[in-house]
């Protein structure tokens, strides 16, 4: 089982969007049995709440299921449970590395690190900017590239 955790600040915009998109891509590839996918935030402001309306709207517009998404905060145990911890921006990655210290087993990186042609390194936070369309496009491409990376690294083949 390959465990992937997507992380942003509050876990109501970017990381639940990435969780839903990545899960959808994994399902389309026929690899659902090989993955556990989750998301969390570094902050606790929205714990227990559903994703932001903008996130739910853009997922619905793109026929991406969003059921079951609920905000939670990253906990220390996550760095031992997950193989990949994917931050949406540099600050998220810094926070994850601080939580992990020297003990975590997870590979920690930014989502856009997997997009060689990306002109930016951080997925902007639509909670502040309202740019859910741009964020969806960035996350979708990042998830596509991340899945290809993991499949190659873990020796998985597309079953879809």
MMTF fields as JSON, N, C-alpha, C and O atoms, coordinates in Angstrom:
{
  "mmtfVersion": "1.0.0",
  "mmtfProducer": "UNKNOWN",
  "numBonds": 639,
  "numAtoms": 640,
  "numGroups": 160,
  "numChains": 1,
  "numModels": 1,
  "chainsPerModel": [1],
  "groupsPerChain": [160],
  "chainIdList": ["A"],
  "bondAtomList": [4, 2, 8, 6, 12, 10, 16, 14, 20, 18, 24, 22, 28, 26, 32, 30, 36, 34, 40, 38, 44, 42, 48, 46, 52, 50, 56, 54, 60, 58, 64, 62, 68, 66, 72, 70, 76, 74, 80, 78, 84, 82, 88, 86, 92, 90, 96, 94, 100, 98, 104, 102, 108, 106, 112, 110, 116, 114, 120, 118, 124, 122, 128, 126, 132, 130, 136, 134, 140, 138, 144, 142, 148, 146, 152, 150, 156, 154, 160, 158, 164, 162, 168, 166, 172, 170, 176, 174, 180, 178, 184, 182, 188, 186, 192, 190, 196, 194, 200, 198, 204, 202, 208, 206, 212, 210, 216, 214, 220, 218, 224, 222, 228, 226, 232, 230, 236, 234, 240, 238, 244, 242, 248, 246, 252, 250, 256, 254, 260, 258, 264, 262, 268, 266, 272, 270, 276, 274, 280, 278, 284, 282, 288, 286, 292, 290, 296, 294, 300, 298, 304, 302, 308, 306, 312, 310, 316, 314, 320, 318, 324, 322, 328, 326, 332, 330, 336, 334, 340, 338, 344, 342, 348, 346, 352, 350, 356, 354, 360, 358, 364, 362, 368, 366, 372, 370, 376, 374, 380, 378, 384, 382, 388, 386, 392, 390, 396, 394, 400, 398, 404, 402, 408, 406, 412, 410, 416, 414, 420, 418, 424, 422, 428, 426, 432, 430, 436, 434, 440, 438, 444, 442, 448, 446, 452, 450, 456, 454, 460, 458, 464, 462, 468, 466, 472, 470, 476, 474, 480, 478, 484, 482, 488, 486, 492, 490, 496, 494, 500, 498, 504, 502, 508, 506, 512, 510, 516, 514, 520, 518, 524, 522, 528, 526, 532, 530, 536, 534, 540, 538, 544, 542, 548, 546, 552, 550, 556, 554, 560, 558, 564, 562, 568, 566, 572, 570, 576, 574, 580, 578, 584, 582, 588, 586, 592, 590, 596, 594, 600, 598, 604, 602, 608, 606, 612, 610, 616, 614, 620, 618, 624, 622, 628, 626, 632, 630, 636, 634],
  "bondOrderList": [1, 1, 1, 1, 1, 1, 1, 1, 1, 1, 1, 1, 1, 1, 1, 1, 1, 1, 1, 1, 1, 1, 1, 1, 1, 1, 1, 1, 1, 1, 1, 1, 1, 1, 1, 1, 1, 1, 1, 1, 1, 1, 1, 1, 1, 1, 1, 1, 1, 1, 1, 1, 1, 1, 1, 1, 1, 1, 1, 1, 1, 1, 1, 1, 1, 1, 1, 1, 1, 1, 1, 1, 1, 1, 1, 1, 1, 1, 1, 1, 1, 1, 1, 1, 1, 1, 1, 1, 1, 1, 1, 1, 1, 1, 1, 1, 1, 1, 1, 1, 1, 1, 1, 1, 1, 1, 1, 1, 1, 1, 1, 1, 1, 1, 1, 1, 1, 1, 1, 1, 1, 1, 1, 1, 1, 1, 1, 1, 1, 1, 1, 1, 1, 1, 1, 1, 1, 1, 1, 1, 1, 1, 1, 1, 1, 1, 1, 1, 1, 1, 1, 1, 1, 1, 1, 1, 1, 1, 1],
  "groupList": [{"groupName": "UNK", "atomNameList": ["N", "CA", "C", "O"], "elementList": ["N", "C", "C", "O"], "formalChargeList": [0, 0, 0, 0], "bondAtomList": [1, 0, 2, 1, 3, 2], "bondOrderList": [1, 1, 2], "singleLetterCode": "X", "chemCompType": "L-PEPTIDE LINKING"}],
  "groupTypeList": [0, 0, 0, 0, 0, 0, 0, 0, 0, 0, 0, 0, 0, 0, 0, 0, 0, 0, 0, 0, 0, 0, 0, 0, 0, 0, 0, 0, 0, 0, 0, 0, 0, 0, 0, 0, 0, 0, 0, 0, 0, 0, 0, 0, 0, 0, 0, 0, 0, 0, 0, 0, 0, 0, 0, 0, 0, 0, 0, 0, 0, 0, 0, 0, 0, 0, 0, 0, 0, 0, 0, 0, 0, 0, 0, 0, 0, 0, 0, 0, 0, 0, 0, 0, 0, 0, 0, 0, 0, 0, 0, 0, 0, 0, 0, 0, 0, 0, 0, 0, 0, 0, 0, 0, 0, 0, 0, 0, 0, 0, 0, 0, 0, 0, 0, 0, 0, 0, 0, 0, 0, 0, 0, 0, 0, 0, 0, 0, 0, 0, 0, 0, 0, 0, 0, 0, 0, 0, 0, 0, 0, 0, 0, 0, 0, 0, 0, 0, 0, 0, 0, 0, 0, 0, 0, 0, 0, 0, 0, 0],
  "groupIdList": [1, 2, 3, 4, 5, 6, 7, 8, 9, 10, 11, 12, 13, 14, 15, 16, 17, 18, 19, 20, 21, 22, 23, 24, 25, 26, 27, 28, 29, 30, 31, 32, 33, 34, 35, 36, 37, 38, 39, 40, 41, 42, 43, 44, 45, 46, 47, 48, 49, 50, 51, 52, 53, 54, 55, 56, 57, 58, 59, 60, 61, 62, 63, 64, 65, 66, 67, 68, 69, 70, 71, 72, 73, 74, 75, 76, 77, 78, 79, 80, 81, 82, 83, 84, 85, 86, 87, 88, 89, 90, 91, 92, 93, 94, 95, 96, 97, 98, 99, 100, 101, 102, 103, 104, 105, 106, 107, 108, 109, 110, 111, 112, 113, 114, 115, 116, 117, 118, 119, 120, 121, 122, 123, 124, 125, 126, 127, 128, 129, 130, 131, 132, 133, 134, 135, 136, 137, 138, 139, 140, 141, 142, 143, 144, 145, 146, 147, 148, 149, 150, 151, 152, 153, 154, 155, 156, 157, 158, 159, 160],
  "secStructList": [7, 3, 3, 3, 3, 3, 3, 3, 1, 1, 1, 1, 1, 2, 2, 2, 2, 2, 2, 2, 2, 2, 2, 2, 2, 2, 2, 2, 6, 6, 7, 4, 4, 4, 3, 3, 3, 3, 3, 3, 3, 1, 1, 7, 6, 6, 6, 6, 7, 7, 7, 7, 2, 2, 2, 2, 2, 2, 2, 2, 2, 6, 6, 7, 7, 7, 6, 6, 7, 7, 7, 7, 5, 7, 7, 6, 6, 2, 2, 2, 2, 7, 1, 3, 3, 3, 3, 1, 1, 2, 2, 2, 2, 2, 2, 2, 2, 2, 2, 2, 6, 6, 6, 7, 7, 1, 3, 3, 3, 3, 4, 4, 4, 4, 7, 6, 6, 7, 1, 7, 1, 1, 7, 7, 7, 2, 2, 2, 2, 7, 7, 2, 2, 2, 2, 2, 2, 2, 2, 2, 2, 2, 2, 2, 2, 2, 2, 2, 2, 2, 2, 2, 2, 2, 6, 7, 7, 7, 7, 7],
  "xCoordList": [0.847, 0.0, 0.893, 1.79, 0.632, 1.381, 0.497, -0.639, 1.027, 0.249, 0.719, 1.898, -0.244, 0.057, -0.803, -2.021, -0.152, -0.846, -0.569, 0.587, -1.637, -1.524, -1.754, -2.658, -0.927, -0.96, -0.974, -0.215, -1.859, -1.851, -2.026, -1.798, -2.419, -2.496, -3.711, -3.549, -4.913, -6.123, -6.887, -7.847, -6.477, -7.104, -8.553, -9.394, -8.844, -10.186, -10.166, -11.212, -9.003, -8.936, -8.019, -8.491, -6.719, -5.768, -5.583, -5.675, -5.327, -5.029, -6.242, -6.064, -7.476, -8.586, -8.843, -9.289, -8.556, -8.677, -7.675, -8.018, -6.446, -5.42, -5.785, -5.601, -6.299, -6.723, -7.773, -7.662, -8.786, -9.87, -9.373, -9.722, -8.566, -8.05, -7.134, -7.247, -6.226, -5.299, -6.062, -5.769, -7.035, -7.847, -8.544, -8.601, -9.065, -9.742, -8.775, -9.119, -7.583, -6.579, -6.132, -5.933, -5.974, -5.605, -6.716, -6.441, -7.974, -9.109, -9.134, -9.323, -8.941, -8.933, -7.823, -7.974, -6.707, -5.581, -5.775, -4.956, -6.864, -7.128, -6.2, -5.941, -5.695, -4.699, -5.213, -4.414, -6.512, -7.08, -6.639, -6.431, -6.496, -6.119, -4.688, -4.306, -3.904, -2.497, -2.241, -1.121, -3.276, -3.076, -4.006, -5.157, -3.471, -4.256, -3.969, -2.808, -5.001, -4.841, -5.609, -6.755, -4.972, -5.586, -5.065, -4.18, -5.626, -5.127, -5.249, -6.019, -4.479, -4.476, -3.945, -3.377, -4.141, -3.631, -2.617, -2.628, -1.742, -0.78, -1.43, -0.949, -2.525, -3.267, -4.527, -4.936, -5.146, -6.319, -7.629, -8.631, -7.647, -8.809, -10.063, -11.168, -9.919, -11.079, -11.327, -12.101, -10.693, -10.811, -12.285, -13.094, -12.607, -13.963, -14.885, -16.008, -14.427, -15.274, -15.072, -14.018, -16.092, -15.938, -15.066, -14.766, -14.658, -13.867, -14.621, -15.848, -13.852, -14.361, -15.321, -15.138, -16.325, -17.309, -16.633, -17.05, -15.604, -14.889, -14.227, -14.211, -13.685, -13.072, -14.141, -13.967, -15.243, -16.322, -16.911, -17.231, -17.047, -17.606, -16.703, -17.183, -15.405, -14.487, -14.361, -14.217, -14.412, -14.374, -15.636, -15.559, -16.78, -18.041, -18.043, -18.483, -17.559, -17.508, -16.637, -16.837, -15.68, -14.763, -15.062, -14.237, -16.27, -16.726, -15.768, -15.534, -15.221, -14.325, -15.117, -15.557, -15.307, -16.035, -15.346, -14.119, -16.152, -15.591, -16.18, -15.971, -16.902, -17.527, -16.515, -15.447, -16.855, -16.021, -14.879, -14.16, -14.686, -13.583, -13.941, -14.996, -13.047, -13.255, -11.898, -10.971, -11.78, -10.494, -9.994, -10.753, -8.682, -7.998, -6.629, -6.174, -5.98, -4.654, -3.605, -3.834, -2.459, -1.326, -0.929, -0.899, -0.63, -0.131, 1.213, 1.531, 1.988, 3.341, 3.331, 4.245, 2.312, 2.24, 2.173, 2.559, 1.688, 1.584, 2.934, 3.004, 4.002, 5.322, 5.831, 6.793, 5.193, 5.544, 4.556, 4.914, 3.315, 2.268, 2.311, 1.95, 2.745, 2.684, 4.039, 5.077, 4.008, 5.23, 5.587, 6.761, 4.559, 4.73, 3.87, 2.668, 4.499, 3.782, 4.025, 5.145, 2.949, 3.057, 2.469, 1.253, 3.336, 2.899, 2.525, 3.066, 1.599, 1.167, 2.091, 2.106, 2.87, 3.806, 5.032, 5.089, 5.989, 7.26, 7.062, 7.738, 6.147, 5.884, 5.329, 5.735, 4.405, 3.857, 4.971, 5.021, 5.854, 6.963, 7.879, 8.316, 8.169, 8.986, 8.335, 9.004, 7.032, 6.309, 6.336, 6.505, 6.17, 6.211, 7.581, 7.689, 8.62, 9.983, 10.253, 10.949, 9.711, 9.875, 9.149, 9.666, 7.965, 7.208, 7.939, 8.032, 8.458, 9.122, 10.443, 10.799, 11.167, 12.495, 13.339, 13.267, 14.121, 14.983, 14.349, 14.957, 13.115, 12.528, 11.539, 11.235, 11.037, 9.992, 10.516, 11.655, 9.673, 10.048, 9.516, 9.937, 8.6, 7.93, 8.874, 9.762, 8.655, 9.312, 8.48, 7.293, 9.086, 8.385, 8.805, 9.994, 7.812, 8.106, 6.904, 5.815, 7.124, 6.027, 5.397, 6.084, 4.116, 3.424, 4.029, 4.203, 4.345, 4.851, 6.3, 6.827, 6.955, 8.295, 8.245, 9.257, 7.072, 6.912, 6.563, 6.411, 6.436, 6.081, 7.301, 7.515, 8.113, 9.37, 9.203, 10.073, 8.111, 7.923, 7.211, 6.901, 6.952, 6.241, 7.04, 8.255, 6.344, 6.993, 6.92, 7.513, 6.185, 6.112, 6.381, 6.278, 6.721, 7.006, 5.893, 5.762, 5.099, 4.037, 2.66, 2.429, 1.746, 0.353, -0.261, -0.275, -0.771, -1.347, -2.555, -3.238, -2.805, -3.92, -5.178, -5.259, -6.169, -7.368, -8.268, -9.205, -7.996, -8.749, -8.57, -9.489, -7.375, -7.054, -7.224, -7.544, -7.009, -7.0, -8.276, -8.597, -9.008, -10.226, -9.985, -10.939, -8.726, -8.392, -8.479, -7.484, -9.661, -9.852, -9.587, -9.115, -9.882, -9.621, -8.127, -7.72, -7.318, -5.862, -5.311, -4.482, -5.774, -5.311, -5.689, -4.888, -6.901, -7.325, -6.375, -5.936, -6.062, -5.173, -3.787, -3.229, -3.234, -1.916, -1.93, -1.04, -2.94, -3.028, -3.273, -2.706, -4.103, -4.384, -3.113, -2.84, -2.348, -1.101, -0.106, 0.568, -0.02, 0.871, 0.517, 1.404, -0.764, -1.213, -0.92, -0.536, -1.099, -0.79, 0.69, 1.04, 1.549, 3.006, 3.425, 4.305, 2.791, 3.098, 2.744, 3.518, 1.589, 1.186, 2.175, 2.549, 2.599, 3.587, 4.897, 5.505, 5.327, 6.559, 6.455, 7.353, 5.351, 5.173, 5.085, 5.679, 4.353, 4.239, 5.602, 5.902, 6.422, 7.745, 8.618, 9.291, 8.598, 9.431, 9.024, 9.871, 7.706, 7.187, 6.955, 6.556, 7.216, 7.036, 5.6, 5.294, 4.706, 3.289, 3.012, 3.65, 2.066, 1.647, 0.181, -0.614, -0.168, -1.54, -2.417, -2.153, -3.48, -4.412, -5.689, -6.572, -5.792, -7.036, -7.246, -8.26],
  "yCoordList": [-1.179, 0.0, 1.242, 1.378, 2.132, 3.386, 4.479, 4.679, 5.174, 6.172, 7.579, 7.913, 8.4, 9.761, 10.745, 10.591, 11.753, 12.803, 14.147, 14.527, 14.868, 16.21, 17.206, 17.031, 18.257, 19.187, 20.636, 21.026, 21.421, 22.87, 23.51, 22.859, 24.746, 25.466, 25.044, 24.601, 25.175, 24.908, 23.657, 23.292, 22.987, 21.752, 21.948, 21.075, 23.114, 23.285, 23.709, 23.703, 24.073, 24.493, 23.585, 22.715, 23.791, 23.117, 21.635, 20.819, 21.27, 19.851, 18.934, 17.822, 19.335, 18.442, 18.358, 17.327, 19.457, 19.427, 18.426, 17.625, 18.47, 17.53, 16.097, 15.185, 15.89, 14.547, 13.991, 12.856, 14.795, 14.345, 14.096, 13.086, 15.007, 14.861, 13.65, 12.862, 13.494, 12.36, 11.047, 10.095, 10.983, 9.777, 9.437, 8.275, 10.459, 10.266, 9.705, 8.782, 10.26, 9.791, 8.365, 7.557, 8.058, 6.702, 5.723, 4.63, 6.121, 5.265, 5.026, 3.896, 6.095, 5.965, 5.034, 4.352, 5.008, 4.149, 2.711, 1.837, 2.473, 1.138, 0.732, -0.456, 1.704, 1.435, 1.693, 1.789, 1.805, 2.154, 1.222, 1.665, -0.054, -1.031, -0.829, -1.359, -0.067, 0.138, 1.418, 1.649, 2.258, 3.571, 3.84, 3.404, 4.57, 5.228, 6.714, 7.121, 7.527, 8.945, 9.765, 9.452, 10.813, 11.647, 13.074, 13.332, 13.982, 15.358, 15.896, 15.382, 16.933, 17.551, 18.973, 19.362, 19.73, 21.091, 21.231, 20.464, 22.212, 22.458, 23.24, 23.204, 23.947, 24.693, 23.953, 22.995, 24.401, 23.699, 24.476, 24.07, 25.575, 26.461, 25.794, 26.143, 24.844, 24.296, 22.815, 22.176, 22.267, 20.835, 20.428, 21.059, 19.354, 18.816, 19.434, 18.966, 20.478, 21.169, 20.597, 20.036, 20.741, 20.313, 21.301, 22.384, 20.932, 21.858, 23.163, 23.232, 24.172, 25.489, 25.317, 24.43, 26.158, 26.099, 26.186, 25.508, 27.009, 27.143, 25.836, 25.5, 25.105, 23.806, 22.813, 22.105, 22.757, 21.828, 22.135, 21.223, 23.41, 23.822, 23.401, 22.843, 23.66, 23.332, 21.818, 21.33, 21.079, 19.616, 19.111, 18.244, 19.643, 19.242, 19.585, 18.779, 20.764, 21.179, 20.239, 20.121, 19.576, 18.681, 17.2, 16.326, 16.942, 15.57, 14.777, 13.591, 15.437, 14.802, 14.602, 15.584, 13.369, 13.134, 13.786, 13.786, 14.339, 15.022, 14.499, 15.097, 13.405, 12.863, 12.449, 11.93, 12.682, 12.242, 13.154, 12.878, 14.234, 15.144, 15.973, 16.604, 15.959, 16.713, 17.143, 16.336, 18.409, 18.959, 18.297, 18.0, 18.083, 17.615, 18.266, 18.837, 18.18, 18.757, 17.647, 16.528, 17.979, 17.045, 16.715, 17.589, 15.448, 15.012, 14.321, 13.866, 14.245, 13.66, 12.255, 11.899, 11.454, 10.085, 10.027, 9.025, 11.093, 11.115, 10.91, 10.301, 11.408, 11.29, 9.855, 9.527, 9.007, 7.589, 6.737, 5.665, 7.207, 6.45, 6.641, 5.731, 7.806, 8.114, 7.973, 8.256, 7.526, 7.391, 8.707, 9.032, 9.455, 10.732, 11.776, 11.586, 12.874, 14.012, 15.181, 15.674, 15.61, 16.573, 17.914, 18.051, 18.893, 20.232, 21.048, 20.854, 21.955, 22.813, 23.999, 24.611, 24.332, 25.445, 25.235, 24.298, 26.119, 26.016, 26.067, 25.351, 26.901, 26.998, 25.677, 25.226, 25.056, 23.758, 22.724, 21.972, 22.69, 21.725, 21.987, 21.044, 23.24, 23.579, 23.112, 22.572, 23.323, 22.866, 21.353, 20.819, 20.649, 19.186, 18.677, 17.73, 19.307, 18.892, 19.143, 18.359, 20.221, 20.505, 19.46, 19.023, 19.062, 18.026, 16.693, 15.965, 16.374, 15.083, 14.975, 13.904, 16.073, 16.014, 14.997, 14.914, 14.239, 13.233, 11.852, 10.881, 11.763, 10.44, 9.995, 8.805, 10.9, 10.532, 9.713, 9.886, 8.82, 8.009, 8.606, 8.209, 9.55, 10.086, 10.906, 11.605, 10.797, 11.686, 12.968, 12.934, 14.087, 15.365, 16.271, 16.513, 16.775, 17.656, 18.535, 18.336, 19.52, 20.361, 19.663, 18.957, 19.85, 19.237, 19.666, 18.846, 20.943, 21.43, 21.041, 21.32, 20.4, 19.851, 18.754, 18.446, 18.17, 17.073, 17.567, 16.767, 18.882, 19.475, 20.225, 21.382, 19.574, 20.179, 21.541, 22.403, 21.739, 22.99, 24.069, 25.138, 23.801, 24.783, 26.081, 26.064, 27.188, 28.495, 29.053, 30.09, 28.356, 28.726, 27.474, 26.357, 27.653, 26.5, 26.237, 25.119, 27.246, 27.121, 27.211, 28.062, 26.322, 26.423, 27.567, 27.507, 28.613, 29.747, 29.305, 28.34, 30.015, 29.675, 30.419, 31.635, 29.711, 30.378, 30.901, 31.655, 30.51, 31.052, 32.569, 33.308, 33.015, 34.442, 35.101, 36.287, 34.332, 34.927, 34.675, 35.441, 33.606, 33.269, 32.619, 32.387, 32.313, 31.779, 30.242, 29.567, 29.71, 28.259, 27.572, 26.435, 28.243, 27.644, 27.416, 26.329, 28.422, 28.304, 27.224, 26.407, 27.23, 26.262, 24.843, 23.918, 24.675, 23.355, 22.865, 21.715, 23.738, 23.354, 22.956, 21.954, 23.729, 23.428, 22.098, 21.265, 21.914, 20.695, 19.477, 18.41, 19.634, 18.514, 18.045, 16.847, 18.986, 18.61, 18.027, 17.038, 18.641, 18.129, 16.708, 15.874, 16.429, 15.082, 14.073, 12.937, 14.481, 13.601, 13.219, 12.048, 14.215, 13.981, 13.199, 12.342, 13.498, 12.773, 11.298, 10.43, 11.013, 9.616, 8.893, 7.755, 9.528, 8.913, 8.649, 7.591, 9.61, 9.463, 8.277, 7.437, 8.221, 7.137, 5.789, 4.813, 5.726, 4.463, 3.962, 2.771, 4.879, 4.497, 4.059, 3.031, 4.841, 4.551, 3.24, 2.464, 3.012, 1.846, 0.619, -0.445, 0.79, -0.329, -0.695, -1.862, 0.291, 0.05, 0.315, 1.172, -0.416, -0.161, 0.213, -0.301, 1.105, 1.565, 0.376, -0.352, 0.18, -0.929, -0.469, -1.279, 0.853, 1.433, 1.249, 1.697],
  "zCoordList": [0.0, 0.0, 0.0, 0.831, -0.936, -1.039, -0.441, -0.871, 0.544, 1.276, 0.91, 1.031, 0.455, -0.001, 0.793, 0.884, 1.362, 2.108, 1.451, 1.262, 1.103, 0.544, 1.673, 2.49, 1.714, 2.837, 2.358, 1.471, 2.972, 2.783, 4.155, 5.175, 4.19, 5.451, 6.286, 7.423, 5.742, 6.517, 6.136, 6.814, 5.053, 4.574, 4.144, 4.358, 3.527, 2.967, 1.491, 0.841, 0.959, -0.449, -1.268, -2.0, -1.142, -2.031, -1.745, -2.663, -0.501, -0.232, -0.413, -0.91, -0.036, -0.352, -1.862, -2.366, -2.578, -4.027, -4.595, -5.465, -4.106, -4.569, -4.2, -5.006, -2.995, -2.582, -3.543, -4.006, -3.835, -4.718, -6.145, -6.756, -6.671, -8.035, -8.131, -9.07, -7.168, -7.193, -7.073, -7.796, -6.169, -6.017, -7.344, -7.746, -8.008, -9.292, -10.339, -11.077, -10.398, -11.367, -11.045, -11.952, -9.768, -9.349, -9.732, -10.228, -9.501, -9.885, -11.387, -11.839, -12.164, -13.626, -14.107, -15.121, -13.377, -13.736, -13.244, -13.528, -12.503, -11.992, -10.865, -10.674, -10.116, -9.079, -7.664, -6.733, -7.486, -6.177, -5.06, -3.931, -5.359, -4.333, -3.839, -2.795, -4.586, -4.227, -3.434, -2.979, -3.263, -2.654, -1.48, -1.457, -0.506, 0.534, 0.357, 0.385, 0.176, -0.134, 0.898, 1.222, 1.41, 2.435, 2.263, 1.447, 3.037, 3.056, 4.476, 5.287, 4.759, 6.082, 5.967, 4.947, 7.023, 7.077, 8.193, 9.156, 8.062, 9.133, 10.273, 11.405, 9.976, 10.993, 11.405, 10.749, 12.499, 13.029, 12.912, 13.502, 12.172, 12.12, 11.583, 11.998, 10.67, 9.968, 10.253, 9.54, 11.269, 11.566, 11.637, 12.318, 10.911, 10.893, 9.867, 9.68, 9.197, 8.221, 6.82, 6.521, 5.953, 4.56, 3.794, 4.297, 2.578, 1.764, 1.47, 1.549, 1.134, 0.726, -0.454, -1.288, -0.515, -1.608, -2.979, -3.918, -3.096, -4.367, -4.789, -5.973, -3.83, -4.115, -4.547, -5.539, -3.81, -4.156, -5.536, -6.298, -5.845, -7.142, -8.293, -9.28, -8.184, -9.286, -9.447, -10.568, -8.356, -8.468, -9.167, -10.038, -8.795, -9.418, -10.913, -11.733, -11.263, -12.669, -13.507, -14.716, -12.873, -13.58, -13.314, -13.58, -12.777, -12.513, -11.629, -11.862, -10.622, -9.655, -8.356, -7.758, -7.912, -6.667, -5.458, -5.356, -4.548, -3.38, -2.071, -1.015, -2.134, -0.929, 0.118, -0.206, 1.376, 2.485, 2.85, 3.81, 2.116, 2.44, 3.674, 3.729, 4.658, 5.889, 6.425, 6.498, 6.798, 7.235, 8.521, 9.443, 8.53, 9.734, 9.778, 8.787, 10.915, 11.077, 11.008, 11.466, 10.43, 10.389, 11.831, 12.698, 12.065, 13.371, 13.18, 12.081, 14.23, 14.184, 13.581, 12.836, 13.891, 13.395, 11.859, 11.257, 11.239, 9.772, 9.098, 8.03, 9.703, 9.077, 9.093, 8.398, 9.878, 9.92, 9.127, 8.638, 8.999, 8.292, 6.778, 6.032, 6.317, 4.887, 4.226, 4.824, 2.97, 2.174, 1.485, 1.31, 1.099, 0.389, 1.092, 1.277, 1.477, 2.041, 1.094, 0.957, 0.448, -0.642, -0.205, -0.065, 0.008, 0.381, -0.84, -1.929, -0.644, -1.744, -1.935, -3.003, -0.898, -1.05, -0.153, 0.643, -0.305, 0.418, 1.923, 2.661, 2.383, 3.823, 4.362, 5.433, 3.625, 4.053, 4.175, 5.148, 3.195, 3.208, 4.403, 5.063, 4.685, 5.851, 7.147, 8.028, 7.255, 8.444, 8.558, 9.655, 7.436, 7.456, 7.876, 8.654, 7.359, 7.729, 9.21, 9.857, 9.743, 11.165, 12.011, 13.039, 11.583, 12.291, 12.203, 13.192, 11.022, 10.803, 11.541, 12.03, 11.622, 12.223, 11.478, 10.252, 12.183, 11.557, 11.569, 11.119, 12.089, 12.3, 11.233, 11.145, 10.434, 9.477, 8.312, 7.877, 7.811, 6.653, 5.353, 4.266, 5.462, 4.283, 3.403, 3.891, 2.095, 1.134, 1.138, 0.815, 1.495, 1.614, 0.471, 0.26, -0.272, -1.401, -1.705, -1.167, -2.585, -3.073, -4.271, -5.008, -4.468, -5.6, -6.935, -7.836, -7.054, -8.34, -8.602, -9.679, -7.631, -7.873, -8.936, -9.566, -9.131, -10.096, -11.5, -12.422, -11.658, -12.954, -13.474, -13.112, -14.329, -14.783, -15.461, -15.337, -16.165, -16.909, -16.088, -16.614, -14.815, -13.986, -13.886, -13.693, -14.019, -13.925, -12.509, -12.211, -11.633, -10.222, -9.391, -9.899, -8.136, -7.277, -6.266, -5.768, -5.962, -4.976, -5.634, -6.493, -5.222, -5.658, -4.852, -3.623, -5.521, -4.795, -3.964, -4.308, -2.881, -2.002, -2.444, -2.273, -3.014, -3.501, -2.388, -2.652, -1.156, -0.023, 0.02, 0.375, -0.347, -0.328, -1.694, -1.774, -2.778, -4.122, -4.919, -5.828, -4.586, -5.312, -6.661, -7.404, -7.005, -8.336, -8.38, -8.644, -8.123, -8.058, -9.401, -9.423, -10.521, -11.842, -12.06, -12.47, -11.792, -11.953, -11.015, -11.416, -9.778, -8.795, -9.223, -9.089, -9.734, -10.226, -11.328, -11.306, -12.282, -13.389, -12.884, -13.331, -11.964, -11.409, -10.65, -10.824, -9.817, -9.019, -9.91, -9.674, -10.919, -11.816, -12.527, -12.594, -13.052, -13.71, -12.708, -12.996, -11.539, -10.509, -10.1, -9.922, -9.951, -9.57, -10.676, -10.398, -11.905, -13.042, -13.018, -13.165, -12.833, -12.809, -11.57, -11.639, -10.432, -9.198, -9.344, -8.94, -9.914, -10.11, -11.015, -10.73, -12.089, -12.987, -12.241, -12.404, -11.428, -10.638, -9.681, -9.614, -8.946, -7.971, -8.675, -8.218, -9.779, -10.522, -10.988, -10.896, -11.486, -11.941, -10.758, -10.822, -9.693, -8.523, -7.842, -7.4, -7.767, -7.045, -7.942, -7.467, -9.259, -10.179, -10.461, -10.706, -10.43, -10.727, -12.194, -12.805, -12.76, -14.137, -14.158, -13.371, -15.057, -15.242, -15.578, -16.535, -14.773, -14.988, -15.667, -15.949, -15.936, -16.449, -17.841, -18.376]
}
